[in-house]
XYZ file of C-alpha atoms in Angstrom:
145
model
C 73.365 275.413 93.860
C 70.024 273.806 93.033
C 69.560 272.909 89.344
C 66.861 274.909 87.591
C 64.592 273.213 85.047
C 63.941 275.538 82.177
C 60.567 275.527 80.412
C 62.257 274.175 77.279
C 63.842 271.274 79.182
C 60.489 270.517 80.835
C 58.726 270.527 77.470
C 61.295 268.141 75.958
C 61.068 265.871 79.001
C 57.254 265.709 78.824
C 57.390 265.144 75.071
C 59.652 262.138 75.672
C 57.619 260.635 78.548
C 54.004 261.272 77.459
C 54.087 258.899 74.444
C 55.267 256.076 76.729
C 52.514 256.843 79.227
C 49.898 257.006 76.451
C 51.109 253.684 75.051
C 50.755 252.092 78.480
C 47.196 253.472 78.745
C 46.183 252.225 75.279
C 47.435 248.727 76.057
C 45.577 248.133 79.337
C 45.034 244.442 78.525
C 47.556 241.989 79.923
C 49.770 240.068 77.533
C 48.009 236.961 76.195
C 44.512 238.489 76.354
C 42.829 240.003 73.307
C 39.351 241.316 72.564
C 37.308 241.477 69.371
C 34.648 244.196 69.182
C 31.137 242.852 68.581
C 28.780 245.829 68.875
C 28.923 249.440 70.033
C 25.777 251.494 69.494
C 23.501 254.150 70.927
C 20.470 253.019 68.907
C 18.403 249.874 68.400
C 18.607 247.843 65.177
C 15.674 249.963 63.903
C 17.445 253.248 64.637
C 15.562 254.216 67.810
C 17.580 255.812 70.618
C 18.235 253.396 73.479
C 16.260 254.509 76.553
C 17.362 253.275 79.975
C 14.650 252.329 82.476
C 14.281 254.236 85.751
C 14.788 252.417 89.029
C 17.401 250.089 90.483
C 19.439 248.681 87.562
C 19.201 244.944 86.979
C 20.905 242.884 84.274
C 19.156 239.658 83.252
C 20.683 237.254 80.740
C 19.399 234.043 79.162
C 20.504 231.644 76.463
C 17.680 230.683 74.130
C 17.587 227.702 71.790
C 15.313 227.707 68.742
C 14.906 224.436 66.843
C 15.107 224.388 63.010
C 11.934 225.987 61.650
C 11.036 227.229 65.158
C 10.347 230.746 66.360
C 9.855 232.871 69.433
C 6.346 234.058 70.298
C 5.302 237.508 69.093
C 6.558 239.840 71.815
C 8.132 243.202 72.655
C 10.535 244.629 75.224
C 10.035 247.730 77.385
C 13.790 247.668 78.197
C 16.989 247.624 76.113
C 17.867 244.097 74.952
C 21.198 242.953 73.490
C 21.128 239.765 71.382
C 24.213 237.786 70.310
C 23.869 234.783 67.979
C 25.965 231.972 69.471
C 25.133 229.375 66.798
C 23.022 229.139 63.666
C 21.140 231.682 61.621
C 18.040 233.588 62.707
C 15.713 236.033 61.001
C 14.351 238.958 63.001
C 10.960 240.257 61.875
C 9.956 243.533 63.503
C 6.611 245.306 63.148
C 7.030 248.063 60.564
C 10.566 246.992 59.609
C 12.263 244.802 57.048
C 13.280 241.257 58.061
C 16.977 240.856 58.789
C 19.073 237.674 59.019
C 21.806 237.358 61.680
C 24.377 234.564 61.765
C 26.811 233.128 64.270
C 28.875 235.863 65.912
C 26.561 238.746 64.987
C 24.751 240.973 67.492
C 22.047 243.627 67.621
C 19.924 245.643 70.061
C 16.178 244.900 69.906
C 13.569 247.538 69.087
C 11.876 249.013 72.158
C 8.122 248.533 72.616
C 7.619 247.119 69.116
C 6.276 243.640 68.318
C 8.814 241.248 66.818
C 9.649 237.569 66.394
C 12.839 235.635 65.823
C 12.795 232.661 63.422
C 15.413 229.927 63.056
C 16.181 229.825 59.322
C 18.965 227.234 59.544
C 18.990 223.409 59.458
C 20.278 223.085 63.040
C 19.479 224.561 66.438
C 20.045 228.302 66.740
C 21.367 229.510 70.079
C 21.220 233.142 71.185
C 22.492 235.015 74.218
C 19.950 237.630 75.304
C 20.915 240.346 77.811
C 18.221 242.614 79.256
C 19.122 245.995 80.840
C 16.125 246.413 83.113
C 15.123 247.903 86.426
C 14.574 245.598 89.376
C 10.998 244.280 89.341
C 10.325 245.507 85.800
C 9.210 242.962 83.178
C 11.755 242.394 80.422
C 9.304 240.948 77.886
C 5.640 241.592 77.119
C 3.384 239.434 74.902
C 2.724 240.924 71.479
C -0.657 242.096 70.324
């Protein structure tokens, strides 16, 4: 005679197995590898919704170095831009917004289509990683007015 699995037995079996499966799914990273969250957002640092450009997606990344007392030119971005401060301390000044200082290990998403500048406010070089989420052939930066 073939054994019959009762609904109660099935429920108990699933209750015993599902937590193990869920644990395996939550721990998808291999042993010896860990991550530290830096930034997760749907808005820019000024609270504007991030708008993705139309066209063929293209990621562009650069590392910028700003000397002590130096700055970027006045500019704006028509595409989403992620900035991570690798070293030093910088002050972001955005048109219509309050200045904000970011230090080593901090990140933000630039304002879209709004003039801004980044100033090195530390005594040593400031290094930033800048990642642009653009469309192929689209400019990532436009001179400020």
